[in-house]
Amino acid sequence: MTITSQQFYDIENNFHAFSILYDQHPLIRPMTEAIWLFLYAEYEVENSHPIFKSDIFTRFRKQTIGQKLLATLAAIRFSYAIANMKNPDDLQESSLENIIQNILETENHVTSLLKDGANSTRLLEKTPLHDQLNIADALEGNNDLQSIAVWAKKFKLTAKKRRYYKKTKTFLKGKVVQGGKMERLTAEEYLKSESSEAVLDFMYRLSENRAKMYDYKMRNRIEKGAMIVCYDESGSMSELDAQGKGLILSLMAIAKQEKRDFVFIPFSGQVDENSIQLIYKGKYTAENIVKLADSYIGGGTNFESPLLHTLEFMRKLQKRGDIIFITDGISHISDELVAYFNAIKAKQNFYFVAILVGRNQHPGRLKEIADDIIAVQDFQDDTMDYIFSL
């Protein structure tokens, strides 16, 4: 067995879609391996099936060489298509194009869900292939998860832009010292460099590292605390759920980049204990993404339950942090909880922002515990960009 065949064998044993395929079509296995080897490793396989002679299939090969996720998705999808053909000669170019388009869309959604940020693929690269494939499997026929992937990509791009423009310089001007780095020269030295009378003296001192320049000091980065997101999953939020989950995935990506603990608390009438997620240092996985996407409670709205859970996490996690409370409703909060919550929030030095979504934007008693309140029609509102700077 070649090394490449062994790679296929390992993938086969770790991705249940293969066993499902083989159970349904026991004789397709050699064809599946041939497709994978042809697409991933550029093997010229000995197979007379018309698919290997198709120009579209051959062109697609240029995108799949060395790309295990694409090649594996293609091996599965094309094998199903071939197995369900009554006659190999029935293979149509339009059918191949549709399969390829579906494969590329799935790969794009997986990438959107697993990217740390708008362009960073570190999490994707570190995610085991079987986890990537499991996400691809979860995406199959799941319009909600596909929509969440689209929104996650949009919000990650927005977050990147927002954080770029708000970013402070990484170094500060310190005392004036002698040196030879042009980018650090004082204004006085720049004037001398443009003076015909002083330029020779300037060049001489610059060559000997004696020109006046700033001693730049690196800015000490203040470590940020946890990010806690309380998310309303009541029935009235269902139409905006894909947007909301895409937004939360972009916040998870920020937490990962900044190594911040991240907490997801979904609620409606009560908190769904099984859907709460605590992700230390923001190191989320494919499983976290699918679990987040699958979470939806429905029902009414109760603020006290998520606030009590938030108190538990504020005590458990390090001091300093941000609480993002997202809701489209109004709910009672007792006097005792308002006082107690504010006391713990101040002690732990947490910042609380409430995001009111939709038409019913009355803050109710949230205004008594929130440091800031943002009212938006939906998650595309430009005002939402503010939370990406937390």
CSV table of C-alpha atoms in Angstrom, one decimal:
chain,number,residue,atom,x,y,z
A,1,MET,CA,0.0,0.0,0.0
A,2,THR,CA,1.4,3.4,-1.0
A,3,ILE,CA,1.7,6.3,1.6
A,4,THR,CA,-1.1,8.1,-0.3
A,5,SER,CA,-3.4,5.1,-0.2
A,6,GLN,CA,-2.7,4.8,3.5
A,7,GLN,CA,-3.8,8.4,3.9
A,8,PHE,CA,-7.1,7.6,2.2
A,9,TYR,CA,-7.5,4.5,4.3
A,10,ASP,CA,-7.0,6.6,7.5
A,11,ILE,CA,-9.5,9.2,6.4
A,12,GLU,CA,-12.0,6.4,5.4
A,13,ASN,CA,-11.8,5.0,8.9
A,14,ASN,CA,-12.3,8.3,10.7
A,15,PHE,CA,-15.3,9.7,8.7
A,16,HIS,CA,-18.6,7.9,9.0
A,17,ALA,CA,-19.9,9.1,5.7
A,18,PHE,CA,-17.7,6.5,4.0
A,19,SER,CA,-19.3,3.6,5.9
A,20,ILE,CA,-22.7,5.0,5.0
A,21,LEU,CA,-21.8,5.2,1.4
A,22,TYR,CA,-20.3,1.6,1.3
A,23,ASP,CA,-23.4,0.2,3.2
A,24,GLN,CA,-25.6,1.6,0.5
A,25,HIS,CA,-23.3,0.8,-2.4
A,26,PRO,CA,-20.9,-2.0,-1.5
A,27,LEU,CA,-19.2,-2.1,-4.9
A,28,ILE,CA,-18.3,1.6,-5.0
A,29,ARG,CA,-15.2,1.5,-2.8
A,30,PRO,CA,-12.5,1.1,-5.5
A,31,MET,CA,-14.1,4.0,-7.5
A,32,THR,CA,-14.1,6.2,-4.4
A,33,GLU,CA,-10.5,5.6,-3.7
A,34,ALA,CA,-9.6,6.2,-7.4
A,35,ILE,CA,-11.4,9.5,-7.4
A,36,TRP,CA,-9.6,10.6,-4.2
A,37,LEU,CA,-6.2,9.6,-5.5
A,38,PHE,CA,-6.9,11.3,-8.8
A,39,LEU,CA,-7.9,14.5,-7.2
A,40,TYR,CA,-5.7,14.7,-4.2
A,41,ALA,CA,-2.4,13.1,-5.3
A,42,GLU,CA,-2.5,13.5,-9.1
A,43,TYR,CA,-2.5,9.8,-9.6
A,44,GLU,CA,-3.2,8.7,-13.2
A,45,VAL,CA,-5.7,6.0,-12.2
A,46,GLU,CA,-6.5,3.1,-14.5
A,47,ASN,CA,-10.2,3.5,-14.8
A,48,SER,CA,-12.2,3.8,-17.9
A,49,HIS,CA,-15.2,5.6,-16.3
A,50,PRO,CA,-16.2,8.7,-18.3
A,51,ILE,CA,-15.8,10.9,-15.2
A,52,PHE,CA,-12.0,10.7,-15.5
A,53,LYS,CA,-12.1,11.9,-19.1
A,54,SER,CA,-14.3,14.9,-18.4
A,55,ASP,CA,-12.7,18.3,-19.0
A,56,ILE,CA,-14.7,19.8,-16.1
A,57,PHE,CA,-13.5,17.1,-13.7
A,58,THR,CA,-9.9,17.5,-14.9
A,59,ARG,CA,-10.0,21.3,-14.4
A,60,PHE,CA,-11.5,20.8,-10.9
A,61,ARG,CA,-8.5,18.6,-10.1
A,62,LYS,CA,-6.2,21.8,-10.1
A,63,GLN,CA,-8.1,23.0,-7.1
A,64,THR,CA,-8.1,19.8,-5.1
A,65,ILE,CA,-4.4,18.7,-5.5
A,66,GLY,CA,-3.0,18.5,-1.9
A,67,GLN,CA,-6.3,19.7,-0.4
A,68,LYS,CA,-7.6,16.8,1.7
A,69,LEU,CA,-10.9,18.5,2.6
A,70,LEU,CA,-11.9,19.2,-1.0
A,71,ALA,CA,-10.6,15.9,-2.3
A,72,THR,CA,-12.5,13.9,0.4
A,73,LEU,CA,-15.8,15.8,-0.1
A,74,ALA,CA,-15.4,15.3,-3.9
A,75,ALA,CA,-14.8,11.5,-3.5
A,76,ILE,CA,-18.0,11.2,-1.4
A,77,ARG,CA,-20.2,13.3,-3.6
A,78,PHE,CA,-19.0,12.0,-6.9
A,79,SER,CA,-19.2,8.4,-5.7
A,80,TYR,CA,-22.9,8.9,-4.7
A,81,ALA,CA,-23.6,10.4,-8.1
A,82,ILE,CA,-21.9,7.6,-10.0
A,83,ALA,CA,-23.5,4.9,-7.8
A,84,ASN,CA,-27.0,6.3,-8.6
A,85,MET,CA,-26.4,6.4,-12.3
A,86,LYS,CA,-28.1,3.6,-14.3
A,87,ASN,CA,-25.7,4.2,-17.2
A,88,PRO,CA,-22.2,5.8,-16.9
A,89,ASP,CA,-22.8,7.4,-20.3
A,90,ASP,CA,-25.7,9.4,-18.8
A,91,LEU,CA,-23.1,11.6,-17.0
A,92,GLN,CA,-23.8,15.2,-17.9
A,93,GLU,CA,-21.5,18.2,-17.7
A,94,SER,CA,-24.2,20.2,-16.0
A,95,SER,CA,-24.5,17.5,-13.3
A,96,LEU,CA,-20.7,17.6,-12.7
A,97,GLU,CA,-20.8,21.4,-12.5
A,98,ASN,CA,-23.6,21.3,-9.9
A,99,ILE,CA,-21.7,18.7,-7.8
A,100,ILE,CA,-18.5,20.8,-7.9
A,101,GLN,CA,-20.4,24.0,-7.0
A,102,ASN,CA,-21.9,22.2,-4.0
A,103,ILE,CA,-18.5,21.0,-2.9
A,104,LEU,CA,-16.9,24.4,-3.2
A,105,GLU,CA,-19.8,26.1,-1.3
A,106,THR,CA,-19.5,23.5,1.5
A,107,GLU,CA,-15.7,24.0,1.7
A,108,ASN,CA,-16.2,27.8,1.8
A,109,HIS,CA,-18.8,27.4,4.7
A,110,VAL,CA,-16.4,25.2,6.6
A,111,THR,CA,-13.6,27.8,6.2
A,112,SER,CA,-15.9,30.6,7.2
A,113,LEU,CA,-16.9,28.8,10.4
A,114,LEU,CA,-13.3,27.8,11.4
A,115,LYS,CA,-11.4,30.9,10.5
A,116,ASP,CA,-10.1,32.8,13.6
A,117,GLY,CA,-10.8,36.1,11.8
A,118,ALA,CA,-11.6,37.4,8.4
A,119,ASN,CA,-8.4,36.1,6.9
A,120,SER,CA,-6.7,34.0,9.6
A,121,THR,CA,-6.8,30.3,8.9
A,122,ARG,CA,-4.8,29.2,12.0
A,123,LEU,CA,-7.8,27.4,13.6
A,124,LEU,CA,-8.7,25.8,10.3
A,125,GLU,CA,-5.1,24.5,9.9
A,126,LYS,CA,-5.1,23.2,13.4
A,127,THR,CA,-8.5,21.5,13.2
A,128,PRO,CA,-8.2,17.7,12.5
A,129,LEU,CA,-9.5,16.7,9.1
A,130,HIS,CA,-12.2,14.5,10.6
A,131,ASP,CA,-13.6,17.5,12.5
A,132,GLN,CA,-13.6,19.6,9.3
A,133,LEU,CA,-15.4,16.8,7.6
A,134,ASN,CA,-17.9,16.5,10.5
A,135,ILE,CA,-18.7,20.2,10.1
A,136,ALA,CA,-19.1,19.6,6.3
A,137,ASP,CA,-21.4,16.7,7.2
A,138,ALA,CA,-23.4,18.9,9.5
A,139,LEU,CA,-23.7,21.6,6.8
A,140,GLU,CA,-25.3,19.1,4.4
A,141,GLY,CA,-28.9,20.0,4.0
A,142,ASN,CA,-28.8,22.3,7.1
A,143,ASN,CA,-29.8,25.6,5.7
A,144,ASP,CA,-29.6,27.3,9.1
A,145,LEU,CA,-26.0,26.3,9.6
A,146,GLN,CA,-25.2,27.4,6.1
A,147,SER,CA,-26.8,30.7,6.7
A,148,ILE,CA,-24.8,31.1,10.0
A,149,ALA,CA,-21.6,30.4,8.1
A,150,VAL,CA,-22.4,33.2,5.6
A,151,TRP,CA,-23.1,35.7,8.5
A,152,ALA,CA,-20.1,34.6,10.4
A,153,LYS,CA,-17.9,35.5,7.4
A,154,LYS,CA,-19.5,38.9,7.1
A,155,PHE,CA,-19.2,39.8,10.8
A,156,LYS,CA,-15.6,38.6,11.0
A,157,LEU,CA,-14.7,40.9,8.1
A,158,THR,CA,-16.6,43.8,9.9
A,159,ALA,CA,-14.8,43.0,13.1
A,160,LYS,CA,-11.4,43.0,11.4
A,161,LYS,CA,-12.1,46.5,9.9
A,162,ARG,CA,-13.4,47.9,13.2
A,163,ARG,CA,-10.4,46.6,15.2
A,164,TYR,CA,-7.9,47.8,12.6
A,165,TYR,CA,-9.2,51.4,12.7
A,166,LYS,CA,-9.5,51.4,16.5
A,167,LYS,CA,-6.1,49.8,17.0
A,168,THR,CA,-3.6,51.9,18.9
A,169,LYS,CA,0.0,52.1,17.8
A,170,THR,CA,2.2,49.4,19.1
A,171,PHE,CA,5.0,51.7,20.0
A,172,LEU,CA,5.2,55.1,21.7
A,173,LYS,CA,7.7,57.9,21.4
A,174,GLY,CA,10.3,57.8,24.2
A,175,LYS,CA,13.4,59.8,24.8
A,176,VAL,CA,15.7,61.0,22.1
A,177,VAL,CA,18.8,58.9,21.5
A,178,GLN,CA,21.4,58.5,18.8
A,179,GLY,CA,21.0,56.0,16.0
A,180,GLY,CA,20.6,55.4,12.3
A,181,LYS,CA,17.0,54.3,11.7
A,182,MET,CA,15.3,56.6,9.2
A,183,GLU,CA,11.8,55.9,10.4
A,184,ARG,CA,12.6,57.0,13.9
A,185,LEU,CA,14.3,60.3,13.1
A,186,THR,CA,13.2,63.5,14.9
A,187,ALA,CA,11.6,66.3,13.0
A,188,GLU,CA,14.9,68.3,13.4
A,189,GLU,CA,16.9,65.7,11.7
A,190,TYR,CA,14.4,65.4,8.8
A,191,LEU,CA,14.8,69.2,8.3
A,192,LYS,CA,18.6,68.8,8.2
A,193,SER,CA,18.4,66.0,5.6
A,194,GLU,CA,16.6,68.4,3.3
A,195,SER,CA,19.0,71.3,3.8
A,196,SER,CA,21.7,71.6,1.2
A,197,GLU,CA,24.0,73.1,3.8
A,198,ALA,CA,23.6,70.4,6.4
A,199,VAL,CA,22.9,67.3,4.3
A,200,LEU,CA,26.5,66.1,4.3
A,201,ASP,CA,26.8,66.5,8.1
A,202,PHE,CA,23.5,64.6,8.4
A,203,MET,CA,24.5,61.8,6.1
A,204,TYR,CA,27.8,61.4,8.0
A,205,ARG,CA,26.2,61.2,11.4
A,206,LEU,CA,23.5,58.9,10.1
A,207,SER,CA,26.1,56.5,8.7
A,208,GLU,CA,27.8,56.4,12.1
A,209,ASN,CA,24.5,55.9,14.0
A,210,ARG,CA,24.8,59.3,15.6
A,211,ALA,CA,21.7,61.0,14.2
A,212,LYS,CA,19.0,62.0,16.7
A,213,MET,CA,16.1,59.5,16.8
A,214,TYR,CA,13.3,58.5,19.1
A,215,ASP,CA,13.8,55.5,21.4
A,216,TYR,CA,10.5,53.8,20.7
A,217,LYS,CA,9.1,51.7,23.6
A,218,MET,CA,6.7,48.9,23.1
A,219,ARG,CA,3.3,49.5,24.6
A,220,ASN,CA,2.4,47.0,27.4
A,221,ARG,CA,-0.7,45.1,26.4
A,222,ILE,CA,-3.3,45.1,29.1
A,223,GLU,CA,-4.7,41.6,29.2
A,224,LYS,CA,-8.5,41.5,28.7
A,225,GLY,CA,-10.7,39.4,30.8
A,226,ALA,CA,-13.5,37.0,29.9
A,227,MET,CA,-16.2,37.6,27.3
A,228,ILE,CA,-19.7,36.5,28.4
A,229,VAL,CA,-22.5,36.4,25.9
A,230,CYS,CA,-26.1,36.0,27.0
A,231,TYR,CA,-28.2,35.3,23.9
A,232,ASP,CA,-32.0,35.5,23.8
A,233,GLU,CA,-33.4,32.4,22.0
A,234,SER,CA,-37.1,33.2,22.6
A,235,GLY,CA,-39.5,32.5,19.8
A,236,SER,CA,-39.6,36.1,18.6
A,237,MET,CA,-35.8,36.0,17.8
A,238,SER,CA,-36.1,33.1,15.4
A,239,GLU,CA,-36.0,35.2,12.2
A,240,LEU,CA,-32.7,36.8,13.3
A,241,ASP,CA,-31.1,33.7,14.8
A,242,ALA,CA,-28.7,33.1,11.9
A,243,GLN,CA,-27.5,36.6,12.0
A,244,GLY,CA,-27.1,36.4,15.8
A,245,LYS,CA,-25.2,33.1,15.7
A,246,GLY,CA,-22.9,34.5,13.0
A,247,LEU,CA,-22.2,37.5,15.2
A,248,ILE,CA,-21.4,35.3,18.2
A,249,LEU,CA,-19.0,33.2,16.1
A,250,SER,CA,-17.2,36.4,15.2
A,251,LEU,CA,-17.0,37.3,18.9
A,252,MET,CA,-15.6,33.8,19.6
A,253,ALA,CA,-12.9,34.4,17.0
A,254,ILE,CA,-11.9,37.7,18.8
A,255,ALA,CA,-11.8,35.8,22.1
A,256,LYS,CA,-9.5,33.2,20.5
A,257,GLN,CA,-7.2,35.8,19.0
A,258,GLU,CA,-6.9,37.6,22.4
A,259,LYS,CA,-6.8,34.3,24.4
A,260,ARG,CA,-9.9,35.3,26.4
A,261,ASP,CA,-12.2,32.9,28.2
A,262,PHE,CA,-15.6,32.9,26.3
A,263,VAL,CA,-19.0,31.9,27.7
A,264,PHE,CA,-22.1,31.4,25.7
A,265,ILE,CA,-25.4,31.5,27.8
A,266,PRO,CA,-28.6,30.9,25.7
A,267,PHE,CA,-31.9,31.7,27.3
A,268,SER,CA,-35.6,32.2,26.8
A,269,GLY,CA,-38.0,31.4,29.7
A,270,GLN,CA,-35.0,29.7,31.4
A,271,VAL,CA,-31.4,29.0,30.5
A,272,ASP,CA,-30.7,25.9,28.5
A,273,GLU,CA,-28.1,24.3,30.8
A,274,ASN,CA,-27.0,21.8,28.2
A,275,SER,CA,-26.2,24.5,25.7
A,276,ILE,CA,-24.1,26.7,27.9
A,277,GLN,CA,-20.5,26.7,26.7
A,278,LEU,CA,-17.4,27.8,28.6
A,279,ILE,CA,-14.4,27.9,26.3
A,280,TYR,CA,-11.1,28.6,28.1
A,281,LYS,CA,-8.7,31.0,26.3
A,282,GLY,CA,-11.1,31.1,23.4
A,283,LYS,CA,-9.9,27.8,22.1
A,284,TYR,CA,-13.1,26.8,20.4
A,285,THR,CA,-13.4,23.6,18.3
A,286,ALA,CA,-15.6,22.3,15.5
A,287,GLU,CA,-17.8,20.7,18.2
A,288,ASN,CA,-18.3,24.1,19.8
A,289,ILE,CA,-19.4,25.6,16.5
A,290,VAL,CA,-22.0,22.9,15.7
A,291,LYS,CA,-23.3,22.9,19.3
A,292,LEU,CA,-23.8,26.7,19.1
A,293,ALA,CA,-25.6,26.5,15.8
A,294,ASP,CA,-27.9,23.7,17.0
A,295,SER,CA,-28.9,25.6,20.1
A,296,TYR,CA,-32.4,27.1,20.0
A,297,ILE,CA,-34.9,27.1,22.9
A,298,GLY,CA,-38.0,29.0,21.8
A,299,GLY,CA,-40.7,30.2,24.2
A,300,GLY,CA,-40.8,33.3,26.4
A,301,THR,CA,-38.2,35.6,28.0
A,302,ASN,CA,-36.8,35.6,31.5
A,303,PHE,CA,-33.8,37.9,32.2
A,304,GLU,CA,-33.1,36.7,35.8
A,305,SER,CA,-32.0,33.2,34.9
A,306,PRO,CA,-29.2,34.3,32.5
A,307,LEU,CA,-28.1,37.0,34.9
A,308,LEU,CA,-27.8,34.6,37.7
A,309,HIS,CA,-25.7,32.3,35.5
A,310,THR,CA,-23.6,35.3,34.5
A,311,LEU,CA,-22.9,36.0,38.2
A,312,GLU,CA,-21.5,32.4,38.6
A,313,PHE,CA,-19.1,32.9,35.7
A,314,MET,CA,-18.0,36.4,36.9
A,315,ARG,CA,-17.0,34.8,40.2
A,316,LYS,CA,-15.3,31.8,38.5
A,317,LEU,CA,-13.3,33.7,35.8
A,318,GLN,CA,-10.6,36.3,36.2
A,319,LYS,CA,-11.3,39.9,37.0
A,320,ARG,CA,-12.1,42.3,34.2
A,321,GLY,CA,-14.2,41.3,31.3
A,322,ASP,CA,-17.2,42.1,29.1
A,323,ILE,CA,-20.8,41.0,29.3
A,324,ILE,CA,-22.8,41.2,26.1
A,325,PHE,CA,-26.6,40.8,26.7
A,326,ILE,CA,-28.6,40.3,23.5
A,327,THR,CA,-32.4,40.4,23.5
A,328,ASP,CA,-35.5,41.6,21.7
A,329,GLY,CA,-37.7,41.5,24.7
A,330,ILE,CA,-38.5,42.9,28.1
A,331,SER,CA,-38.5,41.0,31.4
A,332,HIS,CA,-38.7,41.8,35.1
A,333,ILE,CA,-35.6,41.9,37.3
A,334,SER,CA,-36.0,42.1,41.0
A,335,ASP,CA,-34.6,44.9,43.2
A,336,GLU,CA,-32.5,42.3,45.1
A,337,LEU,CA,-30.9,41.0,41.9
A,338,VAL,CA,-30.3,44.5,40.5
A,339,ALA,CA,-28.4,45.5,43.6
A,340,TYR,CA,-26.5,42.2,44.0
A,341,PHE,CA,-25.6,42.0,40.3
A,342,ASN,CA,-24.2,45.6,40.3
A,343,ALA,CA,-22.2,44.9,43.4
A,344,ILE,CA,-20.5,41.8,41.9
A,345,LYS,CA,-20.1,43.5,38.5
A,346,ALA,CA,-18.2,46.4,40.2
A,347,LYS,CA,-16.1,44.1,42.3
A,348,GLN,CA,-15.1,41.9,39.4
A,349,ASN,CA,-14.7,45.0,37.1
A,350,PHE,CA,-16.9,43.7,34.3
A,351,TYR,CA,-18.4,45.9,31.6
A,352,PHE,CA,-22.0,45.2,30.7
A,353,VAL,CA,-23.5,46.2,27.3
A,354,ALA,CA,-27.1,45.4,26.5
A,355,ILE,CA,-28.1,45.0,22.8
A,356,LEU,CA,-31.8,45.5,22.2
A,357,VAL,CA,-32.8,44.1,18.8
A,358,GLY,CA,-36.0,44.8,16.8
A,359,ARG,CA,-38.9,47.1,17.2
A,360,ASN,CA,-39.5,46.6,20.9
A,361,GLN,CA,-36.4,48.4,22.2
A,362,HIS,CA,-37.5,49.5,25.7
A,363,PRO,CA,-34.5,48.7,28.1
A,364,GLY,CA,-36.7,48.1,31.1
A,365,ARG,CA,-34.6,47.5,34.2
A,366,LEU,CA,-31.6,46.5,32.1
A,367,LYS,CA,-30.7,50.2,32.2
A,368,GLU,CA,-30.1,49.9,35.9
A,369,ILE,CA,-27.3,47.2,35.5
A,370,ALA,CA,-25.9,47.9,32.0
A,371,ASP,CA,-23.0,50.3,31.4
A,372,ASP,CA,-24.2,50.9,27.9
A,373,ILE,CA,-27.3,50.1,25.8
A,374,ILE,CA,-27.4,49.7,22.0
A,375,ALA,CA,-30.7,49.7,20.2
A,376,VAL,CA,-30.7,48.2,16.6
A,377,GLN,CA,-33.3,46.9,14.1
A,378,ASP,CA,-31.1,43.9,13.3
A,379,PHE,CA,-27.5,42.7,13.6
A,380,GLN,CA,-26.5,44.5,10.4
A,381,ASP,CA,-26.9,47.9,11.9
A,382,ASP,CA,-23.7,49.9,11.8
A,383,THR,CA,-24.1,50.6,15.5
A,384,MET,CA,-23.3,47.0,16.2
A,385,ASP,CA,-19.7,47.5,15.1
A,386,TYR,CA,-19.1,49.0,18.6
A,387,ILE,CA,-19.0,45.6,20.3
A,388,PHE,CA,-16.0,44.5,18.1
A,389,SER,CA,-13.9,47.0,20.0
A,390,LEU,CA,-14.5,45.5,23.4
